Amino acid sequence: MRGKRSKQYRKLMQQYGLSFGFREPYQVLIDSDIIRDADRFKMDLVGGLERTLHGQVKPMITQCSMRHLYAASSETGVSYLIDKAKTYERRRCGHRPEDYPEPLSSQDCLSSVVDPKDNKTNKNCYVVASQELEVRKQMRRIMGVPLVYINRSVMIMEPMAGATSDNRDREERGKFRAGLKRGSGSLKRKREDGEEGGKEEGTDGGGSGLKKKKKSGKGPKEPNPLAVKKSKKKQSEQGDLLAREGGKEPSTLDAEESSGRRKRRRKTKPGMGDHDGTNEAVQVVDDH
Ligand SMILES: [Zn+2]
């Protein structure tokens, strides 16, 4: 039974580590009651916490909890516990005797330490070890607070509180969904990229009517590459043209040299691109 519970607690602390960033040494806020109960059951409190939490522990006690012990100092054995508690790290809760003639209750003090902004988060990753049911009840409403108490000389760690485990479930479901997305990511991302590309074009066109008009104005020009493709069928003709053009280019230089010939070349030049035009030009020249 002990082994089974030990395994459960180790798993639980792993979950707190993964979900809320708990790390060793675990900061454990200890209230005065659990110090006294541990003593009553002859338990090693810090050793028990380390076995329960499966890791190094940094015991901490608030000023108010310390004052609770001082208030009971007349009771037998308590002065010894005060000395013991003095070895724990004092957590300055800020509830000074000047401002608070009476120490705050464990519930009020610990919740102000664990969740000072009252936004239901345990930012500093405290573990709370308290014998008071009301304290633990309140801590369960705060996200990610491991709770420990002593029940008849057995140290118990509560299962993850509803709010906490809900959060964890939500996170895991989120991760699961993210994993699913990642799984089919390559395909979907490509599709999304494609969609985005399409959208971009669409928004460019749809964003302003002018742009769209411009594009549509450009549209008719875009078929030109297709026309070029078609003309590839006439590549032999084009080749001829190019060859002729190649032949002409040096001759245009010649034209510049001799003004007499320039006239003829100029007439041929506009027709260069157009196959038929050159013929006409040549004919015109012939007529001259
Ligand atoms: Zn306090």
mmCIF file of C-alpha atoms and ligand atoms in Angstrom:
data_model
loop_
_atom_site.group_PDB
_atom_site.id
_atom_site.type_symbol
_atom_site.label_atom_id
_atom_site.label_comp_id
_atom_site.label_asym_id
_atom_site.label_seq_id
_atom_site.Cartn_x
_atom_site.Cartn_y
_atom_site.Cartn_z
ATOM 1 C CA MET A 1 0.000 0.000 0.000
ATOM 2 C CA ARG A 2 2.769 2.361 0.978
ATOM 3 C CA GLY A 3 4.637 1.566 -2.226
ATOM 4 C CA LYS A 4 1.567 2.182 -4.356
ATOM 5 C CA ARG A 5 0.902 5.530 -2.713
ATOM 6 C CA SER A 6 4.559 6.478 -3.018
ATOM 7 C CA LYS A 7 4.398 5.811 -6.737
ATOM 8 C CA GLN A 8 1.230 7.888 -6.998
ATOM 9 C CA TYR A 9 2.881 10.807 -5.218
ATOM 10 C CA ARG A 10 5.953 10.677 -7.420
ATOM 11 C CA LYS A 11 3.729 10.753 -10.478
ATOM 12 C CA LEU A 12 1.736 13.602 -8.988
ATOM 13 C CA MET A 13 4.852 15.695 -8.381
ATOM 14 C CA GLN A 14 6.010 14.947 -11.918
ATOM 15 C CA GLN A 15 2.694 16.311 -13.119
ATOM 16 C CA TYR A 16 3.111 19.420 -10.966
ATOM 17 C CA GLY A 17 6.573 19.791 -12.423
ATOM 18 C CA LEU A 18 5.387 19.475 -16.007
ATOM 19 C CA SER A 19 2.245 21.533 -15.660
ATOM 20 C CA PHE A 20 3.319 24.231 -13.220
ATOM 21 C CA GLY A 21 7.116 24.198 -13.199
ATOM 22 C CA PHE A 22 7.674 22.767 -9.719
ATOM 23 C CA ARG A 23 11.332 22.045 -9.080
ATOM 24 C CA GLU A 24 13.498 20.856 -6.228
ATOM 25 C CA PRO A 25 13.987 21.980 -3.604
ATOM 26 C CA TYR A 26 10.251 22.193 -3.174
ATOM 27 C CA GLN A 27 9.239 25.223 -1.113
ATOM 28 C CA VAL A 28 6.843 23.946 1.488
ATOM 29 C CA LEU A 29 4.836 26.378 3.569
ATOM 30 C CA ILE A 30 4.325 24.712 6.920
ATOM 31 C CA ASP A 31 1.701 25.939 9.348
ATOM 32 C CA SER A 32 1.909 25.712 13.098
ATOM 33 C CA ASP A 33 -0.668 22.945 13.409
ATOM 34 C CA ILE A 34 1.207 20.476 11.225
ATOM 35 C CA ILE A 35 4.378 21.174 13.188
ATOM 36 C CA ARG A 36 2.536 20.307 16.368
ATOM 37 C CA ASP A 37 0.775 17.262 14.912
ATOM 38 C CA ALA A 38 4.021 15.881 13.517
ATOM 39 C CA ASP A 39 5.482 16.196 16.996
ATOM 40 C CA ARG A 40 2.425 14.550 18.522
ATOM 41 C CA PHE A 41 2.833 11.546 16.203
ATOM 42 C CA LYS A 42 6.603 11.545 16.696
ATOM 43 C CA MET A 43 7.126 12.159 13.031
ATOM 44 C CA ASP A 44 10.076 13.708 11.298
ATOM 45 C CA LEU A 45 8.205 16.456 9.493
ATOM 46 C CA VAL A 46 10.843 17.486 6.946
ATOM 47 C CA GLY A 47 11.927 13.907 6.296
ATOM 48 C CA GLY A 48 8.287 12.925 5.793
ATOM 49 C CA LEU A 49 7.783 15.798 3.359
ATOM 50 C CA GLU A 50 10.826 14.737 1.347
ATOM 51 C CA ARG A 51 9.593 11.170 1.154
ATOM 52 C CA THR A 52 6.100 12.282 0.235
ATOM 53 C CA LEU A 53 7.145 14.829 -2.370
ATOM 54 C CA HIS A 54 9.968 12.631 -3.642
ATOM 55 C CA GLY A 55 12.573 15.341 -3.555
ATOM 56 C CA GLN A 56 14.527 17.916 -1.657
ATOM 57 C CA VAL A 57 12.387 20.211 0.441
ATOM 58 C CA LYS A 58 12.858 23.758 1.649
ATOM 59 C CA PRO A 59 10.625 24.132 4.725
ATOM 60 C CA MET A 60 9.232 27.626 5.165
ATOM 61 C CA ILE A 61 7.154 29.233 7.865
ATOM 62 C CA THR A 62 5.352 32.553 7.722
ATOM 63 C CA GLN A 63 5.644 35.209 10.398
ATOM 64 C CA CYS A 64 2.015 34.632 11.344
ATOM 65 C CA SER A 65 2.514 30.867 11.723
ATOM 66 C CA MET A 66 5.524 31.566 13.892
ATOM 67 C CA ARG A 67 3.392 33.824 16.042
ATOM 68 C CA HIS A 68 0.835 31.044 16.362
ATOM 69 C CA LEU A 69 3.562 28.905 17.898
ATOM 70 C CA TYR A 70 4.704 31.712 20.173
ATOM 71 C CA ALA A 71 1.114 32.131 21.320
ATOM 72 C CA ALA A 72 1.162 28.494 22.483
ATOM 73 C CA SER A 73 4.648 28.656 23.971
ATOM 74 C CA SER A 74 3.310 28.023 27.485
ATOM 75 C CA GLU A 75 2.093 24.565 26.418
ATOM 76 C CA THR A 76 4.464 21.704 27.013
ATOM 77 C CA GLY A 77 6.942 20.909 24.299
ATOM 78 C CA VAL A 78 6.067 23.952 22.197
ATOM 79 C CA SER A 79 9.215 25.905 23.023
ATOM 80 C CA TYR A 80 11.147 23.013 21.527
ATOM 81 C CA LEU A 81 9.019 23.258 18.401
ATOM 82 C CA ILE A 82 9.646 27.002 18.249
ATOM 83 C CA ASP A 83 13.372 26.329 18.205
ATOM 84 C CA LYS A 84 12.858 23.774 15.485
ATOM 85 C CA ALA A 85 10.675 26.135 13.457
ATOM 86 C CA LYS A 86 13.336 28.805 13.741
ATOM 87 C CA THR A 87 15.560 26.613 11.592
ATOM 88 C CA TYR A 88 13.050 26.816 8.761
ATOM 89 C CA GLU A 89 13.221 29.656 6.324
ATOM 90 C CA ARG A 90 11.060 32.525 7.483
ATOM 91 C CA ARG A 91 8.625 33.561 4.809
ATOM 92 C CA ARG A 92 7.973 37.254 5.253
ATOM 93 C CA CYS A 93 4.239 37.540 4.795
ATOM 94 C CA GLY A 94 4.337 41.214 5.751
ATOM 95 C CA HIS A 95 1.701 40.854 8.468
ATOM 96 C CA ARG A 96 3.749 42.657 11.073
ATOM 97 C CA PRO A 97 2.640 42.870 14.723
ATOM 98 C CA GLU A 98 2.479 46.695 14.389
ATOM 99 C CA ASP A 99 -0.190 46.401 11.710
ATOM 100 C CA TYR A 100 -1.746 43.155 12.920
ATOM 101 C CA PRO A 101 -1.815 42.895 16.720
ATOM 102 C CA GLU A 102 -3.280 39.436 16.235
ATOM 103 C CA PRO A 103 -1.591 37.123 13.729
ATOM 104 C CA LEU A 104 -3.684 36.311 10.664
ATOM 105 C CA SER A 105 -5.319 32.921 10.479
ATOM 106 C CA SER A 106 -3.377 30.301 8.548
ATOM 107 C CA GLN A 107 -6.005 30.545 5.851
ATOM 108 C CA ASP A 108 -5.677 34.301 5.347
ATOM 109 C CA CYS A 109 -1.904 34.407 5.758
ATOM 110 C CA LEU A 110 -1.101 31.475 3.491
ATOM 111 C CA SER A 111 -3.453 32.525 0.725
ATOM 112 C CA SER A 112 -1.903 36.005 0.717
ATOM 113 C CA VAL A 113 1.523 34.363 0.395
ATOM 114 C CA VAL A 114 0.616 31.756 -2.219
ATOM 115 C CA ASP A 115 -1.662 33.948 -4.318
ATOM 116 C CA PRO A 116 -0.893 37.579 -3.389
ATOM 117 C CA LYS A 117 -2.678 39.002 -6.425
ATOM 118 C CA ASP A 118 -5.702 36.786 -5.874
ATOM 119 C CA ASN A 119 -5.677 35.618 -9.475
ATOM 120 C CA LYS A 120 -5.827 31.942 -8.518
ATOM 121 C CA THR A 121 -2.269 31.152 -9.487
ATOM 122 C CA ASN A 122 0.593 29.779 -7.414
ATOM 123 C CA LYS A 123 3.325 31.740 -9.149
ATOM 124 C CA ASN A 124 6.122 30.800 -6.747
ATOM 125 C CA CYS A 125 5.302 27.099 -6.769
ATOM 126 C CA TYR A 126 4.594 26.652 -3.096
ATOM 127 C CA VAL A 127 3.577 23.377 -1.567
ATOM 128 C CA VAL A 128 1.240 23.891 1.375
ATOM 129 C CA ALA A 129 1.432 21.596 4.382
ATOM 130 C CA SER A 130 -1.496 22.369 6.608
ATOM 131 C CA GLN A 131 -3.686 20.475 9.037
ATOM 132 C CA GLU A 132 -6.546 22.905 8.586
ATOM 133 C CA LEU A 133 -9.223 21.647 6.256
ATOM 134 C CA GLU A 134 -10.319 25.222 5.497
ATOM 135 C CA VAL A 135 -6.801 26.135 4.398
ATOM 136 C CA ARG A 136 -6.614 23.205 2.016
ATOM 137 C CA LYS A 137 -10.106 23.883 0.757
ATOM 138 C CA GLN A 138 -9.107 27.429 -0.130
ATOM 139 C CA MET A 139 -5.828 26.281 -1.712
ATOM 140 C CA ARG A 140 -7.695 23.864 -3.958
ATOM 141 C CA ARG A 141 -9.265 26.853 -5.669
ATOM 142 C CA ILE A 142 -5.815 28.141 -6.568
ATOM 143 C CA MET A 143 -4.198 26.543 -9.615
ATOM 144 C CA GLY A 144 -1.374 24.108 -8.927
ATOM 145 C CA VAL A 145 -0.930 23.934 -5.165
ATOM 146 C CA PRO A 146 0.239 20.532 -3.907
ATOM 147 C CA LEU A 147 -1.400 19.967 -0.533
ATOM 148 C CA VAL A 148 -0.019 17.844 2.260
ATOM 149 C CA TYR A 149 -1.419 16.942 5.659
ATOM 150 C CA ILE A 150 -0.969 14.357 8.365
ATOM 151 C CA ASN A 151 -3.704 11.860 9.036
ATOM 152 C CA ARG A 152 -3.035 9.626 12.044
ATOM 153 C CA SER A 153 0.736 9.593 11.631
ATOM 154 C CA VAL A 154 0.502 9.124 7.894
ATOM 155 C CA MET A 155 1.473 11.950 5.599
ATOM 156 C CA ILE A 156 -1.000 12.396 2.788
ATOM 157 C CA MET A 157 -0.726 14.371 -0.413
ATOM 158 C CA GLU A 158 -4.064 15.344 -1.854
ATOM 159 C CA PRO A 159 -4.824 14.412 -5.438
ATOM 160 C CA MET A 160 -4.681 17.312 -7.840
ATOM 161 C CA ALA A 161 -7.500 19.683 -7.067
ATOM 162 C CA GLY A 162 -10.409 20.067 -9.470
ATOM 163 C CA ALA A 163 -9.265 23.451 -10.760
ATOM 164 C CA THR A 164 -5.730 22.191 -11.124
ATOM 165 C CA SER A 165 -6.541 18.942 -12.861
ATOM 166 C CA ASP A 166 -9.057 20.722 -15.079
ATOM 167 C CA ASN A 167 -6.302 23.057 -16.161
ATOM 168 C CA ARG A 168 -3.972 20.148 -16.718
ATOM 169 C CA ASP A 169 -6.590 18.284 -18.743
ATOM 170 C CA ARG A 170 -7.232 21.377 -20.821
ATOM 171 C CA GLU A 171 -3.512 21.779 -21.438
ATOM 172 C CA GLU A 172 -3.122 18.159 -22.384
ATOM 173 C CA ARG A 173 -6.113 18.293 -24.672
ATOM 174 C CA GLY A 174 -4.627 21.403 -26.210
ATOM 175 C CA LYS A 175 -1.315 19.640 -26.703
ATOM 176 C CA PHE A 176 -3.114 16.655 -28.152
ATOM 177 C CA ARG A 177 -4.925 18.864 -30.616
ATOM 178 C CA ALA A 178 -1.693 20.668 -31.420
ATOM 179 C CA GLY A 179 -0.118 17.259 -31.987
ATOM 180 C CA LEU A 180 -2.890 16.283 -34.358
ATOM 181 C CA LYS A 181 -2.421 19.493 -36.265
ATOM 182 C CA ARG A 182 1.309 18.958 -36.338
ATOM 183 C CA GLY A 183 0.760 15.413 -37.584
ATOM 184 C CA SER A 184 -1.058 16.512 -40.712
ATOM 185 C CA GLY A 185 0.786 19.788 -40.624
ATOM 186 C CA SER A 186 2.816 19.474 -43.800
ATOM 187 C CA LEU A 187 -0.225 18.891 -45.934
ATOM 188 C CA LYS A 188 -2.499 21.358 -44.208
ATOM 189 C CA ARG A 189 0.153 24.039 -43.982
ATOM 190 C CA LYS A 190 0.793 23.806 -47.672
ATOM 191 C CA ARG A 191 -2.883 24.064 -48.346
ATOM 192 C CA GLU A 192 -3.132 27.006 -45.992
ATOM 193 C CA ASP A 193 -0.192 28.648 -47.697
ATOM 194 C CA GLY A 194 -1.919 28.139 -50.988
ATOM 195 C CA GLU A 195 -5.087 29.602 -49.571
ATOM 196 C CA GLU A 196 -3.167 32.497 -48.162
ATOM 197 C CA GLY A 197 -1.563 33.121 -51.499
ATOM 198 C CA GLY A 198 -4.953 33.055 -53.139
ATOM 199 C CA LYS A 199 -6.370 35.306 -50.467
ATOM 200 C CA GLU A 200 -3.541 37.744 -50.915
ATOM 201 C CA GLU A 201 -4.238 38.039 -54.575
ATOM 202 C CA GLY A 202 -7.925 38.273 -53.863
ATOM 203 C CA THR A 203 -7.498 40.961 -51.240
ATOM 204 C CA ASP A 204 -5.116 42.879 -53.463
ATOM 205 C CA GLY A 205 -7.686 42.874 -56.170
ATOM 206 C CA GLY A 206 -10.680 43.275 -53.882
ATOM 207 C CA GLY A 207 -9.036 45.797 -51.582
ATOM 208 C CA SER A 208 -9.249 48.599 -54.128
ATOM 209 C CA GLY A 209 -11.264 48.660 -57.273
ATOM 210 C CA LEU A 210 -8.551 50.630 -59.044
ATOM 211 C CA LYS A 211 -5.976 47.954 -58.428
ATOM 212 C CA LYS A 212 -8.328 45.349 -59.714
ATOM 213 C CA LYS A 213 -8.968 47.425 -62.815
ATOM 214 C CA LYS A 214 -5.260 47.833 -63.303
ATOM 215 C CA LYS A 215 -4.835 44.135 -62.955
ATOM 216 C CA SER A 216 -7.627 43.421 -65.347
ATOM 217 C CA GLY A 217 -6.006 45.961 -67.628
ATOM 218 C CA LYS A 218 -2.811 44.034 -67.354
ATOM 219 C CA GLY A 219 -4.741 40.837 -67.777
ATOM 220 C CA PRO A 220 -4.904 40.851 -71.520
ATOM 221 C CA LYS A 221 -1.167 41.328 -71.626
ATOM 222 C CA GLU A 222 -0.624 38.243 -69.545
ATOM 223 C CA PRO A 223 -1.802 35.911 -72.279
ATOM 224 C CA ASN A 224 1.273 37.080 -74.173
ATOM 225 C CA PRO A 225 3.457 34.374 -72.666
ATOM 226 C CA LEU A 226 0.914 31.926 -73.962
ATOM 227 C CA ALA A 227 1.163 33.572 -77.350
ATOM 228 C CA VAL A 228 4.907 33.151 -77.150
ATOM 229 C CA LYS A 229 4.342 29.507 -76.426
ATOM 230 C CA LYS A 230 2.159 29.259 -79.464
ATOM 231 C CA SER A 231 4.770 31.016 -81.525
ATOM 232 C CA LYS A 232 7.190 28.377 -80.349
ATOM 233 C CA LYS A 233 5.453 26.261 -82.921
ATOM 234 C CA LYS A 234 6.729 28.770 -85.422
ATOM 235 C CA GLN A 235 10.132 28.612 -83.806
ATOM 236 C CA SER A 236 11.765 27.889 -87.119
ATOM 237 C CA GLU A 237 10.272 31.106 -88.492
ATOM 238 C CA GLN A 238 11.315 33.005 -85.398
ATOM 239 C CA GLY A 239 14.750 31.539 -85.726
ATOM 240 C CA ASP A 240 14.833 32.928 -89.243
ATOM 241 C CA LEU A 241 13.662 36.268 -87.916
ATOM 242 C CA LEU A 242 16.261 36.294 -85.214
ATOM 243 C CA ALA A 243 18.908 35.366 -87.708
ATOM 244 C CA ARG A 244 17.778 38.206 -89.929
ATOM 245 C CA GLU A 245 17.673 40.564 -86.961
ATOM 246 C CA GLY A 246 21.126 39.429 -85.959
ATOM 247 C CA GLY A 247 22.168 40.233 -89.457
ATOM 248 C CA LYS A 248 20.502 43.621 -89.315
ATOM 249 C CA GLU A 249 22.019 44.834 -86.100
ATOM 250 C CA PRO A 250 25.494 45.267 -87.448
ATOM 251 C CA SER A 251 23.974 46.692 -90.595
ATOM 252 C CA THR A 252 22.177 49.381 -88.535
ATOM 253 C CA LEU A 253 25.621 50.435 -87.399
ATOM 254 C CA ASP A 254 26.568 50.595 -91.049
ATOM 255 C CA ALA A 255 23.472 52.706 -91.625
ATOM 256 C CA GLU A 256 24.750 55.262 -89.167
ATOM 257 C CA GLU A 257 27.966 55.399 -91.125
ATOM 258 C CA SER A 258 26.320 56.024 -94.457
ATOM 259 C CA SER A 259 23.447 58.479 -94.374
ATOM 260 C CA GLY A 260 22.190 57.277 -97.693
ATOM 261 C CA ARG A 261 21.486 53.808 -96.436
ATOM 262 C CA ARG A 262 20.178 55.039 -93.085
ATOM 263 C CA LYS A 263 16.844 55.914 -94.600
ATOM 264 C CA ARG A 264 16.306 52.402 -95.783
ATOM 265 C CA ARG A 265 17.394 50.866 -92.496
ATOM 266 C CA ARG A 266 15.167 53.193 -90.488
ATOM 267 C CA LYS A 267 12.210 52.041 -92.448
ATOM 268 C CA THR A 268 13.078 48.439 -91.841
ATOM 269 C CA LYS A 269 13.742 49.008 -88.130
ATOM 270 C CA PRO A 270 10.121 49.567 -86.978
ATOM 271 C CA GLY A 271 9.143 46.439 -88.776
ATOM 272 C CA MET A 272 11.851 44.374 -87.179
ATOM 273 C CA GLY A 273 9.568 42.689 -84.660
ATOM 274 C CA ASP A 274 6.876 42.086 -87.219
ATOM 275 C CA HIS A 275 7.751 39.543 -89.801
ATOM 276 C CA ASP A 276 5.357 40.870 -92.408
ATOM 277 C CA GLY A 277 6.371 44.473 -91.677
ATOM 278 C CA THR A 278 9.938 43.864 -92.681
ATOM 279 C CA ASN A 279 8.808 42.483 -95.953
ATOM 280 C CA GLU A 280 6.713 45.571 -96.558
ATOM 281 C CA ALA A 281 9.582 47.798 -95.540
ATOM 282 C CA VAL A 282 11.833 45.970 -97.870
ATOM 283 C CA GLN A 283 9.250 46.351 -100.578
ATOM 284 C CA VAL A 284 8.979 50.082 -99.841
ATOM 285 C CA VAL A 285 12.706 50.363 -100.087
ATOM 286 C CA ASP A 286 12.589 48.457 -103.334
ATOM 287 C CA ASP A 287 10.032 50.944 -104.640
ATOM 288 C CA HIS A 288 12.432 53.790 -103.889
HETATM 289 ZN ZN ZN B 1 1.095 36.382 7.752
#
